[in-house]
Amino acid sequence: MVKSQKTKKVAADAVAFLEVLSAAGVILTAENEVIDQSEQAKQMGLVAYGKLINSELQELVNQARAERTSKSTEVYFAPNLRAAKQFLFARATMLSEELVILMVEDRTEAKRLEDVRHDFVENISHELKTPISAISLLSEALQIAVEDPAAVKKFAVDLNKESKRLAGLVNRIIELSRIQAGDLSGEIRKVDLGNLIAEAVDSNLFLADRRNVKLSFDVVPEVYVKGDSELLTMAIKNLIENAILYSEANSQVGVGLKVESGMAEITVTDNGIGIPVDQQERIFERFYRVDPSRSRETGGTGLGLAIVKHAANNHGGEVAVFSRVGLGSTFTLRLPLLTERDQND
């Protein structure tokens, strides 16, 4: 128990300083009782009943006191079972003969971005290896088969296919990077979704015809949103393309547009192979494929749905999927309708 008025003042001054910095900090006595804490620390839920609730943070304080030096650690922390885990950087140091100050920094977002960057580099390295290796091998084969016109023709066709696959992958990476950065580089304006859907459908007609898939659309006229028409067209095009690629021959893909609860709802429905329930949350991740062998066959990059998700987020919307294996899938892209205020901006 703290008896000294001087000790109380040291703790109060330290917390006041932390409040100025908007920093999370906890002041503990020699008995590891919390004498004071900043408002940021309270919001993080580090303390309950006058004690630190995380054992790793308690151990950090003990080490700092025992060694009489500054100690730091990184720890995953959740104040209760329902709360999302936070990634914290904590440093404990002696504040006085009696007190230890524990400074805590929430690095959850930085950790998430670092993990995303690491996964992205790892995935892109793997994805680029396949077409690059194929192009290298095919170019060598062309040199060897220079006297065999039939072989040269075959290798040239394969080389062209792999080069297009590589170009498509690079373009999708550029598109996704731009969208993830929130770069709505096109003109933000009033957009007629019916026109965008018609354009996206038209750009997929050749693919649908080649795969013998019937493509149709039925839209409510004069449905407007505020946004980047280029990015929205890309997102809708990707949904339609994805539906065609995962549909069998002689099947159908339908595109619809309606207004529901102040939102525009664009639906793309197929009766293709469907998506297992345990994979439906992951299909919007970069490079994730439900059927990798089918993606190799169709030349899919695994980035199309990731682009759709980020384009939706950047426009204040969302994308969802309902699917059953063997029955098909329905993707729904929801976007806020254009308001009077948007038109006056």
Tab-separated table of C-alpha atoms in Angstrom:
chain	number	residue	atom	x	y	z
A	1	MET	CA	0.000	0.000	0.000
A	2	VAL	CA	1.321	3.416	-0.895
A	3	LYS	CA	1.916	5.592	2.185
A	4	SER	CA	4.058	8.438	0.866
A	5	GLN	CA	2.383	11.616	-0.379
A	6	LYS	CA	5.489	12.172	-2.473
A	7	THR	CA	4.980	8.816	-4.177
A	8	LYS	CA	1.356	9.695	-4.935
A	9	LYS	CA	2.453	13.009	-6.446
A	10	VAL	CA	5.079	11.299	-8.629
A	11	ALA	CA	2.402	8.938	-9.924
A	12	ALA	CA	-0.077	11.758	-10.539
A	13	ASP	CA	2.516	13.859	-12.386
A	14	ALA	CA	3.477	10.893	-14.559
A	15	VAL	CA	-0.144	10.203	-15.509
A	16	ALA	CA	-0.734	13.898	-16.247
A	17	PHE	CA	2.249	13.811	-18.606
A	18	LEU	CA	0.862	10.683	-20.287
A	19	GLU	CA	-2.502	12.399	-20.758
A	20	VAL	CA	-0.793	15.281	-22.575
A	21	LEU	CA	0.860	12.743	-24.906
A	22	SER	CA	-2.395	10.732	-25.269
A	23	ALA	CA	-0.338	7.698	-24.275
A	24	ALA	CA	-1.374	4.523	-22.466
A	25	GLY	CA	0.451	4.096	-19.181
A	26	VAL	CA	-0.033	2.348	-15.841
A	27	ILE	CA	1.741	3.185	-12.569
A	28	LEU	CA	2.334	0.234	-10.216
A	29	THR	CA	3.567	-0.020	-6.634
A	30	ALA	CA	6.122	-2.442	-5.250
A	31	GLU	CA	3.227	-4.850	-4.548
A	32	ASN	CA	2.111	-4.575	-8.224
A	33	GLU	CA	-0.974	-2.636	-7.241
A	34	VAL	CA	-2.131	-0.088	-9.816
A	35	ILE	CA	-1.967	3.333	-8.208
A	36	ASP	CA	-2.968	5.258	-11.320
A	37	GLN	CA	-3.417	4.922	-15.085
A	38	SER	CA	-3.969	7.185	-18.061
A	39	GLU	CA	-7.263	7.477	-19.917
A	40	GLN	CA	-5.784	5.608	-22.903
A	41	ALA	CA	-4.856	2.701	-20.633
A	42	LYS	CA	-8.390	2.628	-19.233
A	43	GLN	CA	-9.812	2.430	-22.754
A	44	MET	CA	-7.542	-0.529	-23.509
A	45	GLY	CA	-8.809	-2.409	-20.456
A	46	LEU	CA	-5.403	-3.298	-19.053
A	47	VAL	CA	-6.469	-3.171	-15.411
A	48	ALA	CA	-9.163	-4.915	-13.375
A	49	TYR	CA	-9.658	-4.676	-9.609
A	50	GLY	CA	-6.446	-2.701	-9.227
A	51	LYS	CA	-4.248	-5.280	-10.987
A	52	LEU	CA	-2.875	-5.863	-14.483
A	53	ILE	CA	-5.000	-8.572	-16.057
A	54	ASN	CA	-2.328	-9.835	-18.442
A	55	SER	CA	0.278	-12.194	-16.957
A	56	GLU	CA	2.926	-11.300	-19.535
A	57	LEU	CA	2.661	-7.621	-18.674
A	58	GLN	CA	2.874	-8.484	-14.975
A	59	GLU	CA	6.057	-10.476	-15.615
A	60	LEU	CA	7.510	-7.559	-17.580
A	61	VAL	CA	6.953	-5.254	-14.605
A	62	ASN	CA	8.560	-7.801	-12.271
A	63	GLN	CA	11.649	-8.049	-14.493
A	64	ALA	CA	12.043	-4.287	-14.677
A	65	ARG	CA	11.809	-4.007	-10.897
A	66	ALA	CA	14.170	-6.940	-10.234
A	67	GLU	CA	16.823	-5.757	-12.678
A	68	ARG	CA	16.147	-2.065	-11.988
A	69	THR	CA	16.286	-1.315	-15.700
A	70	SER	CA	13.975	-0.796	-18.643
A	71	LYS	CA	12.442	-3.953	-20.156
A	72	SER	CA	10.210	-4.310	-23.209
A	73	THR	CA	8.109	-7.004	-24.856
A	74	GLU	CA	5.436	-7.606	-27.477
A	75	VAL	CA	2.233	-9.347	-26.510
A	76	TYR	CA	-1.174	-10.238	-27.908
A	77	PHE	CA	-3.852	-9.025	-25.552
A	78	ALA	CA	-7.632	-9.052	-25.255
A	79	PRO	CA	-9.389	-7.557	-22.201
A	80	ASN	CA	-12.075	-10.285	-22.389
A	81	LEU	CA	-13.068	-13.322	-24.435
A	82	ARG	CA	-15.373	-11.321	-26.690
A	83	ALA	CA	-12.847	-8.613	-27.514
A	84	ALA	CA	-10.622	-8.779	-30.556
A	85	LYS	CA	-6.956	-9.386	-29.843
A	86	GLN	CA	-4.642	-6.392	-29.860
A	87	PHE	CA	-0.934	-6.534	-30.608
A	88	LEU	CA	0.813	-4.437	-27.961
A	89	PHE	CA	4.340	-3.172	-27.482
A	90	ALA	CA	5.012	-2.640	-23.783
A	91	ARG	CA	7.937	-1.140	-21.893
A	92	ALA	CA	8.345	-1.150	-18.112
A	93	THR	CA	10.838	1.019	-16.260
A	94	MET	CA	11.491	2.250	-12.722
A	95	LEU	CA	9.789	5.583	-12.098
A	96	SER	CA	11.062	5.929	-8.531
A	97	GLU	CA	12.296	3.733	-5.694
A	98	GLU	CA	8.753	2.463	-5.192
A	99	LEU	CA	7.019	2.817	-8.532
A	100	VAL	CA	7.220	1.190	-11.952
A	101	ILE	CA	5.651	2.764	-15.026
A	102	LEU	CA	4.307	0.495	-17.739
A	103	MET	CA	3.974	2.192	-21.138
A	104	VAL	CA	1.828	0.392	-23.709
A	105	GLU	CA	1.475	1.090	-27.422
A	106	ASP	CA	-1.222	-0.496	-29.587
A	107	ARG	CA	0.524	-1.725	-32.729
A	108	THR	CA	-2.349	-3.892	-33.960
A	109	GLU	CA	-2.813	-2.031	-37.241
A	110	ALA	CA	0.927	-1.822	-37.898
A	111	LYS	CA	1.208	-5.574	-37.221
A	112	ARG	CA	-1.700	-6.292	-39.543
A	113	LEU	CA	-0.150	-4.229	-42.327
A	114	GLU	CA	3.216	-5.904	-41.817
A	115	ASP	CA	1.586	-9.343	-42.002
A	116	VAL	CA	-0.291	-8.284	-45.139
A	117	ARG	CA	2.930	-7.016	-46.697
A	118	HIS	CA	4.778	-10.222	-45.802
A	119	ASP	CA	1.988	-12.429	-47.172
A	120	PHE	CA	1.737	-10.304	-50.291
A	121	VAL	CA	5.463	-10.549	-51.042
A	122	GLU	CA	5.455	-14.284	-50.336
A	123	ASN	CA	2.380	-14.902	-52.479
A	124	ILE	CA	3.441	-12.711	-55.363
A	125	SER	CA	6.869	-14.335	-55.442
A	126	HIS	CA	5.216	-17.728	-55.729
A	127	GLU	CA	2.653	-16.598	-58.311
A	128	LEU	CA	5.211	-14.912	-60.559
A	129	LYS	CA	7.529	-17.920	-60.563
A	130	THR	CA	5.119	-20.101	-62.536
A	131	PRO	CA	4.671	-17.976	-65.698
A	132	ILE	CA	8.263	-16.717	-65.586
A	133	SER	CA	9.628	-20.260	-65.391
A	134	ALA	CA	7.277	-21.374	-68.163
A	135	ILE	CA	8.348	-18.503	-70.413
A	136	SER	CA	12.015	-19.313	-69.774
A	137	LEU	CA	11.552	-23.007	-70.601
A	138	LEU	CA	9.459	-22.298	-73.686
A	139	SER	CA	11.993	-19.822	-75.045
A	140	GLU	CA	14.726	-22.468	-74.644
A	141	ALA	CA	12.510	-25.037	-76.350
A	142	LEU	CA	11.944	-22.641	-79.256
A	143	GLN	CA	15.673	-22.296	-79.772
A	144	ILE	CA	16.125	-26.071	-79.801
A	145	ALA	CA	13.132	-26.711	-82.109
A	146	VAL	CA	14.055	-24.078	-84.698
A	147	GLU	CA	14.185	-26.754	-87.427
A	148	ASP	CA	10.713	-28.142	-86.535
A	149	PRO	CA	7.950	-25.756	-87.740
A	150	ALA	CA	5.169	-27.662	-85.962
A	151	ALA	CA	7.000	-27.601	-82.641
A	152	VAL	CA	7.893	-23.942	-83.094
A	153	LYS	CA	4.226	-23.098	-83.680
A	154	LYS	CA	3.133	-25.032	-80.584
A	155	PHE	CA	5.797	-23.493	-78.356
A	156	ALA	CA	4.998	-20.011	-79.719
A	157	VAL	CA	1.308	-20.446	-78.857
A	158	ASP	CA	2.198	-21.616	-75.329
A	159	LEU	CA	4.675	-18.771	-74.948
A	160	ASN	CA	2.016	-16.250	-75.948
A	161	LYS	CA	-0.407	-17.782	-73.454
A	162	GLU	CA	2.094	-17.587	-70.581
A	163	SER	CA	3.134	-14.031	-71.444
A	164	LYS	CA	-0.521	-12.941	-71.404
A	165	ARG	CA	-0.952	-14.693	-68.062
A	166	LEU	CA	2.057	-12.835	-66.664
A	167	ALA	CA	0.832	-9.500	-68.050
A	168	GLY	CA	-2.613	-10.104	-66.574
A	169	LEU	CA	-1.134	-10.927	-63.187
A	170	VAL	CA	1.042	-7.802	-63.152
A	171	ASN	CA	-1.895	-5.600	-64.198
A	172	ARG	CA	-4.113	-7.073	-61.482
A	173	ILE	CA	-1.395	-6.475	-58.886
A	174	ILE	CA	-1.126	-2.836	-59.976
A	175	GLU	CA	-4.911	-2.453	-59.869
A	176	LEU	CA	-5.189	-4.025	-56.414
A	177	SER	CA	-2.317	-1.973	-54.994
A	178	ARG	CA	-3.938	1.218	-56.226
A	179	ILE	CA	-7.344	0.305	-54.838
A	180	GLN	CA	-5.948	-0.847	-51.469
A	181	ALA	CA	-4.238	2.524	-51.160
A	182	GLY	CA	-7.664	4.145	-51.512
A	183	ASP	CA	-6.626	5.740	-54.780
A	184	LEU	CA	-9.862	6.639	-56.565
A	185	SER	CA	-7.841	8.231	-59.329
A	186	GLY	CA	-10.749	8.485	-61.707
A	187	GLU	CA	-13.274	11.307	-61.598
A	188	ILE	CA	-15.596	10.914	-58.591
A	189	ARG	CA	-18.987	11.697	-60.000
A	190	LYS	CA	-22.583	10.612	-60.428
A	191	VAL	CA	-22.536	7.096	-61.902
A	192	ASP	CA	-25.387	5.255	-63.624
A	193	LEU	CA	-24.980	1.645	-62.509
A	194	GLY	CA	-27.139	0.341	-65.351
A	195	ASN	CA	-24.676	1.719	-67.889
A	196	LEU	CA	-21.720	0.276	-65.954
A	197	ILE	CA	-23.322	-3.171	-65.826
A	198	ALA	CA	-24.060	-3.072	-69.555
A	199	GLU	CA	-20.411	-2.181	-70.205
A	200	ALA	CA	-19.148	-4.961	-67.910
A	201	VAL	CA	-21.456	-7.504	-69.525
A	202	ASP	CA	-20.382	-6.431	-73.004
A	203	SER	CA	-16.687	-6.820	-72.124
A	204	ASN	CA	-17.360	-10.417	-71.009
A	205	LEU	CA	-19.417	-11.536	-74.024
A	206	PHE	CA	-16.427	-12.990	-75.855
A	207	LEU	CA	-15.350	-15.025	-72.803
A	208	ALA	CA	-18.920	-16.261	-72.260
A	209	ASP	CA	-19.249	-17.254	-75.914
A	210	ARG	CA	-15.899	-19.049	-75.873
A	211	ARG	CA	-16.909	-21.071	-72.807
A	212	ASN	CA	-20.457	-21.597	-74.128
A	213	VAL	CA	-22.076	-19.794	-71.196
A	214	LYS	CA	-25.238	-17.727	-71.670
A	215	LEU	CA	-24.883	-14.237	-70.204
A	216	SER	CA	-27.905	-12.072	-69.415
A	217	PHE	CA	-28.734	-9.045	-67.314
A	218	ASP	CA	-31.848	-7.381	-65.925
A	219	VAL	CA	-31.457	-3.996	-64.254
A	220	VAL	CA	-33.651	-1.310	-62.743
A	221	PRO	CA	-33.117	1.935	-64.702
A	222	GLU	CA	-31.728	5.164	-63.254
A	223	VAL	CA	-29.916	3.784	-60.227
A	224	TYR	CA	-27.134	6.195	-59.322
A	225	VAL	CA	-24.182	6.125	-56.958
A	226	LYS	CA	-21.253	8.459	-56.359
A	227	GLY	CA	-17.903	7.005	-57.282
A	228	ASP	CA	-15.127	6.124	-59.674
A	229	SER	CA	-16.815	4.591	-62.711
A	230	GLU	CA	-13.584	2.896	-63.840
A	231	LEU	CA	-13.100	1.044	-60.556
A	232	LEU	CA	-16.766	0.106	-60.257
A	233	THR	CA	-16.823	-1.222	-63.818
A	234	MET	CA	-13.700	-3.241	-63.047
A	235	ALA	CA	-15.334	-4.720	-59.927
A	236	ILE	CA	-18.530	-5.703	-61.760
A	237	LYS	CA	-16.517	-7.069	-64.697
A	238	ASN	CA	-14.467	-9.210	-62.299
A	239	LEU	CA	-17.590	-10.667	-60.679
A	240	ILE	CA	-19.043	-11.592	-64.066
A	241	GLU	CA	-15.745	-12.979	-65.350
A	242	ASN	CA	-15.347	-15.069	-62.192
A	243	ALA	CA	-18.874	-16.479	-62.589
A	244	ILE	CA	-18.205	-17.447	-66.213
A	245	LEU	CA	-14.866	-19.093	-65.449
A	246	TYR	CA	-16.373	-21.247	-62.694
A	247	SER	CA	-19.418	-22.276	-64.724
A	248	GLU	CA	-19.759	-25.365	-66.860
A	249	ALA	CA	-20.569	-25.270	-70.569
A	250	ASN	CA	-24.248	-24.730	-71.480
A	251	SER	CA	-24.923	-22.983	-68.167
A	252	GLN	CA	-26.056	-19.434	-67.489
A	253	VAL	CA	-24.805	-16.368	-65.651
A	254	GLY	CA	-27.284	-13.671	-64.734
A	255	VAL	CA	-26.610	-10.102	-63.606
A	256	GLY	CA	-29.208	-8.052	-61.772
A	257	LEU	CA	-29.596	-4.611	-60.213
A	258	LYS	CA	-32.170	-3.454	-57.678
A	259	VAL	CA	-32.576	-0.951	-54.849
A	260	GLU	CA	-32.936	-2.228	-51.294
A	261	SER	CA	-32.957	-0.172	-48.055
A	262	GLY	CA	-31.155	2.818	-49.526
A	263	MET	CA	-28.526	0.689	-51.208
A	264	ALA	CA	-27.951	-0.383	-54.779
A	265	GLU	CA	-27.612	-4.177	-54.994
A	266	ILE	CA	-25.780	-5.701	-57.939
A	267	THR	CA	-26.089	-9.489	-58.067
A	268	VAL	CA	-24.144	-11.917	-60.225
A	269	THR	CA	-25.575	-15.447	-60.160
A	270	ASP	CA	-24.239	-18.640	-61.701
A	271	ASN	CA	-25.114	-22.330	-61.487
A	272	GLY	CA	-21.487	-23.405	-61.477
A	273	ILE	CA	-19.388	-25.541	-59.148
A	274	GLY	CA	-20.211	-23.580	-55.978
A	275	ILE	CA	-18.007	-22.748	-52.988
A	276	PRO	CA	-17.698	-24.846	-49.815
A	277	VAL	CA	-19.011	-23.040	-46.719
A	278	ASP	CA	-15.652	-23.217	-44.929
A	279	GLN	CA	-13.963	-21.373	-47.817
A	280	GLN	CA	-16.499	-18.611	-48.395
A	281	GLU	CA	-14.859	-16.178	-45.954
A	282	ARG	CA	-11.478	-16.596	-47.663
A	283	ILE	CA	-12.371	-16.150	-51.313
A	284	PHE	CA	-11.857	-12.374	-51.129
A	285	GLU	CA	-8.247	-12.825	-49.989
A	286	ARG	CA	-5.465	-12.129	-52.461
A	287	PHE	CA	-4.412	-15.213	-54.459
A	288	TYR	CA	-6.903	-17.498	-52.719
A	289	ARG	CA	-8.496	-19.997	-55.105
A	290	VAL	CA	-11.287	-22.469	-54.376
A	291	ASP	CA	-10.022	-24.766	-57.125
A	292	PRO	CA	-6.342	-24.099	-57.947
A	293	SER	CA	-6.299	-26.581	-60.841
A	294	ARG	CA	-9.262	-24.855	-62.479
A	295	SER	CA	-7.573	-21.461	-62.018
A	296	ARG	CA	-4.474	-22.725	-63.808
A	297	GLU	CA	-6.685	-23.990	-66.627
A	298	THR	CA	-8.559	-20.680	-66.987
A	299	GLY	CA	-5.582	-18.428	-66.313
A	300	GLY	CA	-7.125	-16.926	-63.180
A	301	THR	CA	-4.862	-14.798	-61.005
A	302	GLY	CA	-6.683	-15.155	-57.693
A	303	LEU	CA	-6.900	-11.341	-57.434
A	304	GLY	CA	-10.274	-10.590	-59.048
A	305	LEU	CA	-12.425	-10.922	-55.933
A	306	ALA	CA	-9.849	-9.116	-53.775
A	307	ILE	CA	-10.177	-6.173	-56.169
A	308	VAL	CA	-13.983	-6.343	-55.867
A	309	LYS	CA	-13.787	-6.252	-52.063
A	310	HIS	CA	-11.475	-3.247	-51.923
A	311	ALA	CA	-13.402	-1.368	-54.601
A	312	ALA	CA	-16.581	-1.915	-52.543
A	313	ASN	CA	-14.887	-0.745	-49.334
A	314	ASN	CA	-13.507	2.355	-51.028
A	315	HIS	CA	-17.033	3.308	-52.070
A	316	GLY	CA	-18.565	2.707	-48.630
A	317	GLY	CA	-20.128	-0.565	-49.729
A	318	GLU	CA	-19.669	-4.273	-49.224
A	319	VAL	CA	-19.632	-7.547	-51.135
A	320	ALA	CA	-21.063	-10.869	-49.962
A	321	VAL	CA	-21.549	-14.362	-51.332
A	322	PHE	CA	-24.196	-17.065	-50.983
A	323	SER	CA	-23.146	-20.410	-52.412
A	324	ARG	CA	-23.792	-24.138	-52.327
A	325	VAL	CA	-21.459	-26.755	-53.772
A	326	GLY	CA	-22.842	-28.146	-57.025
A	327	LEU	CA	-25.648	-25.567	-57.184
A	328	GLY	CA	-23.811	-22.330	-57.885
A	329	SER	CA	-23.134	-18.951	-56.307
A	330	THR	CA	-24.632	-15.496	-55.997
A	331	PHE	CA	-22.336	-12.544	-55.348
A	332	THR	CA	-23.962	-9.330	-54.131
A	333	LEU	CA	-22.212	-5.974	-54.390
A	334	ARG	CA	-23.975	-3.322	-52.269
A	335	LEU	CA	-23.241	0.379	-52.769
A	336	PRO	CA	-24.777	3.489	-51.128
A	337	LEU	CA	-27.217	5.286	-53.392
A	338	LEU	CA	-26.456	8.816	-54.545
A	339	THR	CA	-28.000	11.337	-52.124
A	340	GLU	CA	-29.127	14.919	-52.671
A	341	ARG	CA	-26.150	16.046	-50.631
A	342	ASP	CA	-23.799	14.093	-52.939
A	343	GLN	CA	-25.296	15.843	-55.959
A	344	ASN	CA	-24.779	19.250	-54.366
A	345	ASP	CA	-21.116	18.580	-53.426
